[in-house]
PDB file of C-alpha atoms in Angstrom:
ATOM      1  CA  UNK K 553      -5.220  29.615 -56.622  1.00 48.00           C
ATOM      2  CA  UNK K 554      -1.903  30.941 -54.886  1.00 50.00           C
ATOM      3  CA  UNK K 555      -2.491  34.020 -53.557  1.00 69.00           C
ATOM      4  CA  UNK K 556       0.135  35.037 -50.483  1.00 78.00           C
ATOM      5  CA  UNK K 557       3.584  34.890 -52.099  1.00 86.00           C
ATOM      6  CA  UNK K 558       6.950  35.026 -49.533  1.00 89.00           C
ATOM      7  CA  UNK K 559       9.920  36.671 -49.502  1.00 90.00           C
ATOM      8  CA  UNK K 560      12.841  35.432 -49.647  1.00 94.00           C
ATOM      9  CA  UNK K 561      12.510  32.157 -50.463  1.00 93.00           C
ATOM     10  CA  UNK K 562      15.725  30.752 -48.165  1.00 96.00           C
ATOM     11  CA  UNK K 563      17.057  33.071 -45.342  1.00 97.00           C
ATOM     12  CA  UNK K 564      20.508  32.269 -43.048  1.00 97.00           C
ATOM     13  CA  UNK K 565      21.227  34.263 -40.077  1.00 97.00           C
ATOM     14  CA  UNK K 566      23.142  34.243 -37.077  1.00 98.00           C
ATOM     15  CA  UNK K 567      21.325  33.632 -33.786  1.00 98.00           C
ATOM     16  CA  UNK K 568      20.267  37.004 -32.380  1.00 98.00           C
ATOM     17  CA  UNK K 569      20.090  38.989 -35.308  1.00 98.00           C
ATOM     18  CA  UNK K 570      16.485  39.761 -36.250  1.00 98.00           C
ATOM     19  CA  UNK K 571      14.553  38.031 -39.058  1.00 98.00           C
ATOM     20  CA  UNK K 572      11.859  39.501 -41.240  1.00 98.00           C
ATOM     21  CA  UNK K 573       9.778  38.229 -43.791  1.00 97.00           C
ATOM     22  CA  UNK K 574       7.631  39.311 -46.453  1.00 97.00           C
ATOM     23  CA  UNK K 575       4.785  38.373 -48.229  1.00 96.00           C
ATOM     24  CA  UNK K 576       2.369  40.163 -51.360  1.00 96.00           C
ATOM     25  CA  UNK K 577      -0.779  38.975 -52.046  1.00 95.00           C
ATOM     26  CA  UNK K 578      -3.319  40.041 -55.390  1.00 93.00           C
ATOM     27  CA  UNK K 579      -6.554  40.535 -54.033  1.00 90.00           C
ATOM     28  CA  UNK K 580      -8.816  42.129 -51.078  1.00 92.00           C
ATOM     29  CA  UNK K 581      -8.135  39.760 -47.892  1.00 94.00           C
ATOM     30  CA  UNK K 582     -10.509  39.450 -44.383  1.00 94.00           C
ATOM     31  CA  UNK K 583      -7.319  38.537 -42.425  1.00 96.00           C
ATOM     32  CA  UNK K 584      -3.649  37.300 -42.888  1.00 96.00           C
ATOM     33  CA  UNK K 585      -2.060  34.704 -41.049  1.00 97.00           C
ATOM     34  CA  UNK K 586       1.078  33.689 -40.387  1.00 97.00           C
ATOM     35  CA  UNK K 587       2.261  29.979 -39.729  1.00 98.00           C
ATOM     36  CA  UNK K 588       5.242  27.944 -38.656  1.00 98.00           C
ATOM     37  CA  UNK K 589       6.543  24.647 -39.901  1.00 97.00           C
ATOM     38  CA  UNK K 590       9.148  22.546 -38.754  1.00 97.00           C
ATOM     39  CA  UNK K 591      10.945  20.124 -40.828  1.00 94.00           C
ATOM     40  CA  UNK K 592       8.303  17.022 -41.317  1.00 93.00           C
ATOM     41  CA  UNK K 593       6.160  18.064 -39.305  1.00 95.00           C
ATOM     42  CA  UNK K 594       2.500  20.061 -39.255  1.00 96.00           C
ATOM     43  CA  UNK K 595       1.933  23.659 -39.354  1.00 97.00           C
ATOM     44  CA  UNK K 596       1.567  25.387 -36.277  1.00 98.00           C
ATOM     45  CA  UNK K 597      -0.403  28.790 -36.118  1.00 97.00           C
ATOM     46  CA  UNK K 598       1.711  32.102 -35.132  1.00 98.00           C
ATOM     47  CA  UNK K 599      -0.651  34.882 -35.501  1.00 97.00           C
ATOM     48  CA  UNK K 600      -3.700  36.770 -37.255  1.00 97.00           C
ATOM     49  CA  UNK K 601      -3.687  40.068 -38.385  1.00 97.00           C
ATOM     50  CA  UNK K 602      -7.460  41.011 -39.636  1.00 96.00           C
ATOM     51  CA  UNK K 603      -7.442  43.630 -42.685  1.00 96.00           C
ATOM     52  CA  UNK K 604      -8.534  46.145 -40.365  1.00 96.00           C
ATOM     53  CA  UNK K 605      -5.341  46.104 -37.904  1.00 97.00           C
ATOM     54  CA  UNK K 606      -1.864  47.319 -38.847  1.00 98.00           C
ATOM     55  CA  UNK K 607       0.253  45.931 -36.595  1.00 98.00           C
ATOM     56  CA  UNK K 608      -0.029  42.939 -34.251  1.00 98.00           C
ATOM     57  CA  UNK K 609       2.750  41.343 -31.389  1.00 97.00           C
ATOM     58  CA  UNK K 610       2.760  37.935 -30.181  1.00 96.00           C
ATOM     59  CA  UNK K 611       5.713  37.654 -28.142  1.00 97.00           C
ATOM     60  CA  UNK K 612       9.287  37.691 -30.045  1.00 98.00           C
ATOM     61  CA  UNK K 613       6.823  37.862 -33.118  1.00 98.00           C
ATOM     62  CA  UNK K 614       5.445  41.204 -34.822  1.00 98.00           C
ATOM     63  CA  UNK K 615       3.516  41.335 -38.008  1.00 98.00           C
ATOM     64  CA  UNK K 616       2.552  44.002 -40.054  1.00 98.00           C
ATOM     65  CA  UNK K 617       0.064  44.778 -42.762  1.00 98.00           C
ATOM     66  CA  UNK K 618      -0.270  47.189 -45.049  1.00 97.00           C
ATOM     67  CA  UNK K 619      -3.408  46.995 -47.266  1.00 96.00           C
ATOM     68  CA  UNK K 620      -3.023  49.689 -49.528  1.00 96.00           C
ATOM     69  CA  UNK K 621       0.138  47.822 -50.676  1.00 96.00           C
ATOM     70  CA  UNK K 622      -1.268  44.280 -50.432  1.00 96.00           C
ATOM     71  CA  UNK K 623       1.878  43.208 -48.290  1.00 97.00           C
ATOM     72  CA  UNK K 624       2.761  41.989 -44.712  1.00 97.00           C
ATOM     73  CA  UNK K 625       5.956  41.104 -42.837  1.00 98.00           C
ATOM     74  CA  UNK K 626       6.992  38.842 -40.070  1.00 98.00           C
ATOM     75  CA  UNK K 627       9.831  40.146 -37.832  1.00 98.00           C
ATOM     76  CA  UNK K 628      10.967  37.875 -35.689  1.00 98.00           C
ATOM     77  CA  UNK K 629      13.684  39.855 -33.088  1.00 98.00           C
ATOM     78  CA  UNK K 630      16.551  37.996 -31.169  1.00 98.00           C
ATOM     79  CA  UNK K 631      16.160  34.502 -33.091  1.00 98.00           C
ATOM     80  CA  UNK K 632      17.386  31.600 -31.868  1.00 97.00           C
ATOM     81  CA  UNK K 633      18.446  27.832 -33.520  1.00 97.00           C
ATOM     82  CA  UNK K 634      14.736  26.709 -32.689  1.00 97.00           C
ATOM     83  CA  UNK K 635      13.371  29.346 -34.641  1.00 98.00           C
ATOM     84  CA  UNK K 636      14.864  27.452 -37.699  1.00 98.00           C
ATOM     85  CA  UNK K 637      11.519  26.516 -39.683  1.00 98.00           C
ATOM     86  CA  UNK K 638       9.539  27.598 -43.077  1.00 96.00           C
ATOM     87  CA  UNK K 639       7.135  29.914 -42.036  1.00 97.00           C
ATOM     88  CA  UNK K 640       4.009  30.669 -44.085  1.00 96.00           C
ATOM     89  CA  UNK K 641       1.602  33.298 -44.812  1.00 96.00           C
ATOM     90  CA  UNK K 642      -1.963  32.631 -45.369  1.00 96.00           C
ATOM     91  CA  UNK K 643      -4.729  35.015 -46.630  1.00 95.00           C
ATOM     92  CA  UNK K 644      -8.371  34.344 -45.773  1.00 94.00           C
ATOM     93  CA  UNK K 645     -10.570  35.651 -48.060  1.00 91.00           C
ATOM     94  CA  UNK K 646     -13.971  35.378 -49.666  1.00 88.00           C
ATOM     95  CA  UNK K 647     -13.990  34.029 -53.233  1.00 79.00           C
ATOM     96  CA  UNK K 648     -16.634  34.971 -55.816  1.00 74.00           C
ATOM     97  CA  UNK K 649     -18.645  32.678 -54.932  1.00 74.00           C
ATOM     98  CA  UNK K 650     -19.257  33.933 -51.519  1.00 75.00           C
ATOM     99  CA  UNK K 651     -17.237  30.868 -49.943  1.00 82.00           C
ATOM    100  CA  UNK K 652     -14.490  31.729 -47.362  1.00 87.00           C
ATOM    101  CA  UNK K 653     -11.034  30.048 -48.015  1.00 89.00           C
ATOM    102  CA  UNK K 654      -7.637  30.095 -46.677  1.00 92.00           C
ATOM    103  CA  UNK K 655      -4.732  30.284 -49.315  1.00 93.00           C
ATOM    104  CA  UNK K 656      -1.246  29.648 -48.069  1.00 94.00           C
ATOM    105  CA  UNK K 657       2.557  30.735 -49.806  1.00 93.00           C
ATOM    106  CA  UNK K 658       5.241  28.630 -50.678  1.00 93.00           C
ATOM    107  CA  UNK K 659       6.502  29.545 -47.610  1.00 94.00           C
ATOM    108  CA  UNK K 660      10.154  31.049 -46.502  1.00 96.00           C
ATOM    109  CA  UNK K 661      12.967  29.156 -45.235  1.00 96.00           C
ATOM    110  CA  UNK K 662      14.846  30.203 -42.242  1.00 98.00           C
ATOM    111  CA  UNK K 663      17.868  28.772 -41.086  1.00 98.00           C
ATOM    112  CA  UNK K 664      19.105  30.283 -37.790  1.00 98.00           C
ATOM    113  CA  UNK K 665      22.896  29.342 -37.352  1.00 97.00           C
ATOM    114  CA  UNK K 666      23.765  28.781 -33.349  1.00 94.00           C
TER     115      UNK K 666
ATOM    116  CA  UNK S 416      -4.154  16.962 -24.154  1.00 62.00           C
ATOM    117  CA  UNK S 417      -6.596  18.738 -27.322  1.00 72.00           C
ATOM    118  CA  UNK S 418      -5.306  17.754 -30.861  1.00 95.00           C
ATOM    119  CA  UNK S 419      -5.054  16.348 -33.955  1.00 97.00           C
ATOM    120  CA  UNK S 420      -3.983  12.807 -35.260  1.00 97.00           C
ATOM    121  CA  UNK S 421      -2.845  11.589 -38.483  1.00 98.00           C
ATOM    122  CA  UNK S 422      -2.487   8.219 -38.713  1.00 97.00           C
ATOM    123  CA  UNK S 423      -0.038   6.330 -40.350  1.00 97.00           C
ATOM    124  CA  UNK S 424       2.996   8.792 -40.535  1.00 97.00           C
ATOM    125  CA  UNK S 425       4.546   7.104 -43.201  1.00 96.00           C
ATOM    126  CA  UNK S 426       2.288   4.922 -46.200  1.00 95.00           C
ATOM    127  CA  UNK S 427       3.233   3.549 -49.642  1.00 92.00           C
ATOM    128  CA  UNK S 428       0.413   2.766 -52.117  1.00 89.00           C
ATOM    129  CA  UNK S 429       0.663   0.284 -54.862  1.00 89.00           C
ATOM    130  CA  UNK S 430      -0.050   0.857 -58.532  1.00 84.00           C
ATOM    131  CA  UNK S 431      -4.373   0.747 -58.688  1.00 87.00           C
ATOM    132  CA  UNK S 432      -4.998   1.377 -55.059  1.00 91.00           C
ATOM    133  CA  UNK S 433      -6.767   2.917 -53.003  1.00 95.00           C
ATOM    134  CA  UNK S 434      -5.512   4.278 -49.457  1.00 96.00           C
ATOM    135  CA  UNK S 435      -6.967   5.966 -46.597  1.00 97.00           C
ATOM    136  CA  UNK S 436      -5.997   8.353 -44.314  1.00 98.00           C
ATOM    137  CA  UNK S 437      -6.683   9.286 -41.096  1.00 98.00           C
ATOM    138  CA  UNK S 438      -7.622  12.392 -39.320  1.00 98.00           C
ATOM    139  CA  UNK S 439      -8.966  12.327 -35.846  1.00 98.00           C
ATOM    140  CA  UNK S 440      -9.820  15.596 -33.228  1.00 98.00           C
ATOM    141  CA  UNK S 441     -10.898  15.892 -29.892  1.00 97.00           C
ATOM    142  CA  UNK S 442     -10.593  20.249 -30.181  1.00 96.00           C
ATOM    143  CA  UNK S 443     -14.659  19.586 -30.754  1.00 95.00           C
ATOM    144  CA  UNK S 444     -13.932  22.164 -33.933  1.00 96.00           C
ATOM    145  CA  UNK S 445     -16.828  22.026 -36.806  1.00 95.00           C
ATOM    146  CA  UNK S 446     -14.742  22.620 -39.454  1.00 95.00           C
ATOM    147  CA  UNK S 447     -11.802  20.055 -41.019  1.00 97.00           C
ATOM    148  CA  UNK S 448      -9.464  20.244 -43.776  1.00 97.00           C
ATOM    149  CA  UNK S 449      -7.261  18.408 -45.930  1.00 98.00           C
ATOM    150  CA  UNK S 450      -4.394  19.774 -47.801  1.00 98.00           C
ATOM    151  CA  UNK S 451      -1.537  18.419 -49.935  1.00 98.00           C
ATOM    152  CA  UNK S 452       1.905  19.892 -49.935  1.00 97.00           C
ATOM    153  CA  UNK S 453       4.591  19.313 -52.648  1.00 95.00           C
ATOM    154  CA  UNK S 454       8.495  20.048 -52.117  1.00 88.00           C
ATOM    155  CA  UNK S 455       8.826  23.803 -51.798  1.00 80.00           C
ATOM    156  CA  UNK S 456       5.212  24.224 -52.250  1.00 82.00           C
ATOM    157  CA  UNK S 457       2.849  25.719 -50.160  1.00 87.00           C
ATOM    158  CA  UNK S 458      -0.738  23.846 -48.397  1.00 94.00           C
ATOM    159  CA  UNK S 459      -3.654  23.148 -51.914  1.00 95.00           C
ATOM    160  CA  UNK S 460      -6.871  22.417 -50.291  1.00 95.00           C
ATOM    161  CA  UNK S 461      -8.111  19.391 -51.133  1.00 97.00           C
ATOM    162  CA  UNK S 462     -11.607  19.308 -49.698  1.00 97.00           C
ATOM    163  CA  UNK S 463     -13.287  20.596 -46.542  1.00 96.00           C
ATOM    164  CA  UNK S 464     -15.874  19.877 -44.258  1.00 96.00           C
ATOM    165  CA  UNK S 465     -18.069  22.552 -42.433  1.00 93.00           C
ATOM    166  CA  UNK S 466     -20.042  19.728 -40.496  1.00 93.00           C
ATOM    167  CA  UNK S 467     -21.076  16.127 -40.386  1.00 95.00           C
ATOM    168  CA  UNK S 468     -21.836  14.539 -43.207  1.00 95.00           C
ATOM    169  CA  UNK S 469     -21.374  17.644 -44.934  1.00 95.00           C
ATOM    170  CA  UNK S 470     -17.900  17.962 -47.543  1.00 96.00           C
ATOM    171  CA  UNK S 471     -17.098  19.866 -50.390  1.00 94.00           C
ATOM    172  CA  UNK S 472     -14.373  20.089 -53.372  1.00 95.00           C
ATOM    173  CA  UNK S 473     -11.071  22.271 -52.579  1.00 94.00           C
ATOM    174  CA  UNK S 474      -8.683  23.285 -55.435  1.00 92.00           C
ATOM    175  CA  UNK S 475      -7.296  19.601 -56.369  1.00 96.00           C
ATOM    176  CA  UNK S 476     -10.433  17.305 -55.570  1.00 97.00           C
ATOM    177  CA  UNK S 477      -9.604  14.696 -58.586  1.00 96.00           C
ATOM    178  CA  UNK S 478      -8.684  11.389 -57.252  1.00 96.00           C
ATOM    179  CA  UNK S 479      -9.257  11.914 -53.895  1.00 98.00           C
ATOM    180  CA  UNK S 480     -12.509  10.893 -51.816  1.00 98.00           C
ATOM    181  CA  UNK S 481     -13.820  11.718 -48.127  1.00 98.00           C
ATOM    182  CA  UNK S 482     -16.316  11.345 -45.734  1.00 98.00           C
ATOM    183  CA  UNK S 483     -17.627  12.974 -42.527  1.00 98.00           C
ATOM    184  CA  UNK S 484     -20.030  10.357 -40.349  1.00 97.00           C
ATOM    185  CA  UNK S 485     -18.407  11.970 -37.278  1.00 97.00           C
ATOM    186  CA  UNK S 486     -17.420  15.027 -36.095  1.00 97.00           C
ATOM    187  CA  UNK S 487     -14.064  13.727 -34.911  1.00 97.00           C
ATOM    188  CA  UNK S 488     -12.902  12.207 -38.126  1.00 98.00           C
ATOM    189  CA  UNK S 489     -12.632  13.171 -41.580  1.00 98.00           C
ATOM    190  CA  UNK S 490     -10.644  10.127 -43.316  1.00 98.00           C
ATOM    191  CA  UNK S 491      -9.341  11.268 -46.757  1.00 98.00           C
ATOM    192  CA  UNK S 492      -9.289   7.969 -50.109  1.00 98.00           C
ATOM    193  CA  UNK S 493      -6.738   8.724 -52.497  1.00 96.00           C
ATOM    194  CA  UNK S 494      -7.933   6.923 -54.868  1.00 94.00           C
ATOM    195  CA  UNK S 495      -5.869   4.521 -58.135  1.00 91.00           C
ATOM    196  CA  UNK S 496      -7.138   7.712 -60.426  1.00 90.00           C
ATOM    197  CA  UNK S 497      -4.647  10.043 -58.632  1.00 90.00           C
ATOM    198  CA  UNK S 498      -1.758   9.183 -60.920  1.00 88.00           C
ATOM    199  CA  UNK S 499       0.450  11.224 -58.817  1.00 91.00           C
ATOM    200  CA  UNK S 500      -0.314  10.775 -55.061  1.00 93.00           C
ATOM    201  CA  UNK S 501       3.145  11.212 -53.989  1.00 95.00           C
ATOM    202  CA  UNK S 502       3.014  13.981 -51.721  1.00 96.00           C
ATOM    203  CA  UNK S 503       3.065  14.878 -47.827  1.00 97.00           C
ATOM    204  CA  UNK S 504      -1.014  15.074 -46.498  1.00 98.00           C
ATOM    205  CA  UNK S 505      -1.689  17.370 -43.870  1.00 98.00           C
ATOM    206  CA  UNK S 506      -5.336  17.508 -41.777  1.00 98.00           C
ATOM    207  CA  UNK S 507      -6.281  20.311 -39.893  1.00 97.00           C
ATOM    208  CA  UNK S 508      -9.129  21.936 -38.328  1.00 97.00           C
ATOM    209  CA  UNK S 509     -11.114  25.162 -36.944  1.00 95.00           C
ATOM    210  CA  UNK S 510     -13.935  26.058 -34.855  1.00 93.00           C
ATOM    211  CA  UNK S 511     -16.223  27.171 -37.968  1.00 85.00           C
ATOM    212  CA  UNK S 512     -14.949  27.753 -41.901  1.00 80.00           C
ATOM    213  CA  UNK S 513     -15.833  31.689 -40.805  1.00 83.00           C
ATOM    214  CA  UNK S 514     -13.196  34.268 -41.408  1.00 84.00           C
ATOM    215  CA  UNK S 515     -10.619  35.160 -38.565  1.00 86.00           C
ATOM    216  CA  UNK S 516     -10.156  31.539 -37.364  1.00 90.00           C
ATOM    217  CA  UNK S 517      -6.785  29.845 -37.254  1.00 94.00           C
ATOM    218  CA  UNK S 518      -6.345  26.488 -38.281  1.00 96.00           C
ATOM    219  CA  UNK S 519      -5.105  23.655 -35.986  1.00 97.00           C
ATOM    220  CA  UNK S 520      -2.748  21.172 -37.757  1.00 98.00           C
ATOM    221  CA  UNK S 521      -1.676  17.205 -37.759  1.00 98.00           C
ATOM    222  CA  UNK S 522       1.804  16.314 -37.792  1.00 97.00           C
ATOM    223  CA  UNK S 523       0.780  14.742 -41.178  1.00 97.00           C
ATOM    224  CA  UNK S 524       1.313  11.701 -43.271  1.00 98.00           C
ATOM    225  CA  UNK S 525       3.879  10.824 -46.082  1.00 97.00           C
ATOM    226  CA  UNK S 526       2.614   8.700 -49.053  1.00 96.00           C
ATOM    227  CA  UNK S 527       5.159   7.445 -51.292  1.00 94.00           C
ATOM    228  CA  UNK S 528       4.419   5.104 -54.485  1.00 88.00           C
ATOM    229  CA  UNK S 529       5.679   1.454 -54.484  1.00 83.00           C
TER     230      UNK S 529
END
C-alpha cells in the first residue's frame, strides 16, 4: 500500500537556487524519512524526522513535518549539479496487524542545471 | 569498508526460469529487505527478514522465494511463476525491523527477460 506521495513529480532548477519538496501521506506515521537516489543506483538515506519532531537539519538538508496536516518537505538550500537525483519519502508506520513497515513514494525528480 | 552487495548488476532470465539474487552485508544489521522498483515507481516490499532463518511475505510475495541460513545473506528466487519479473531489485538492510531505523541500500540489480 502507497502511502507517502511527492510533490512535484519532475523539478528543474538552476544551481544555487533552493529546492523543496513535498510529500502527503493518509495515515498516523512513527517517523518519516527521506531518501536519495541517483540514476541506477541504490537509495541512500538523508534523514529521519520521528512524528514527535517538527523540524530536523542535516547539513544543506532541512525537513519538516507537520502532523496535523499529514505532510513534510525537503528543502534543500544552495543546490548544486550533484544534487541532481529522485529523492524519496518514506513513512514508517505500524500496520493493523501490529507489524512495523516502511512505505516509500514514487519519488521526485530533481534536475539541477550547472 | 561496511556495506551492501548485490550481485550480478545486470541479469536476463529465460522464459520458465528461475534466478537468484544476491544480497550480502558485513553492517552485522538483523534485519534485510528486498524491494522491487518499476519506472517512476517507488520501493514494494517484497519480503523481509527480522533474523536467521526467519522471513516473511511483503506486499508482492507471488513468484518470488528467499531464504536466510546466514545473517549476511538473504538471496532472493524469482521464480518462472513471476510472469513479469522485469524490474530493477534493490536489497537493503537495518539494525532491527523497529521503528526509527534507516535503511542501508545495495546499488541493486537489473533483470531483464530474454
Amino acid at each position: 500500500s502507497q502511502q507517502g506521495e511527492e510533490d512535484p513529480q519532475a523539478l528543474s532548477i538552476q544551481e544555487g537556487e533552493n529546492a523543496t519538496m513535498n510529500c502527503s501521506y493518509k495515515t498516523s506515521i512513527n517517523n518519516l524519512q527521506w531518501y536519495r537516489q541517483n540514476s541506477g543506483r541504490g537509495l541512500v538515506h538523508l534523514i529521519l524526522i520521528r512524528s514527535n519532531e517538527r523540524e530536523k537539519h542535516s547539513g544543506r538538508l532541512r525537513v519538516t513535518l507537520d502532523t496535523s496536516k499529514k505532510s513534510s518537505s525537503l528543502l534543500i538550500t544552495a543546490s548544486r549539479a550533484a544534487d541532481t537525483a529522485s529523492y524519496f519519502c518514506a513513512t514508517g508506520a505500524y500496520s493493523g496487524a501490529g507489524s512495523y513497515q516502511l512505505t516509500f513514494g514514487k519519488g521526485t525528480k530533481l534536475s539541477v542545471i550547472p | 569498508d561496511g556495506g551492501i552487495t548485490q550481485s550480478p548488476k545486470y541479469l536476463f532470465r529465460k522464459e520458465g526460469q528461475n534466478v537468484t539474487l544476491s544480497c550480502e552485508q558485513n553492517l552485522n544489521h538483523d534485519a534485510m529487505y528486498w524491494y522491487r522498483q518499476d519506472p517512476g515507481q517507488g520501493l514494494r516490499l517484497i519480503y523481509y527478514s527480522q533474523i536467521v532463518n526467519d522471513f516473511q511475505k511483503g506486499d508482492i510475495a507471488e513468484g518470488y522465494s528467499v531464504s536466510r541460513e546466514k545473517k549476511e545473506s538473504f538471496p532472493l528466487t524469482v521464480t518462472s511463476a513471476q510472469k513479469n519479473p522485469t524490474a530493477f531489485y534493490l536489497c537493503a538492510s537495518s539494525w532491527d525491523r523497529g521503528p526509527n531505523q534507516p535503511q542501508h541500500f545495495g546499488d541493486g540489480t537489473r533483470l531483464s527477460i530474454l
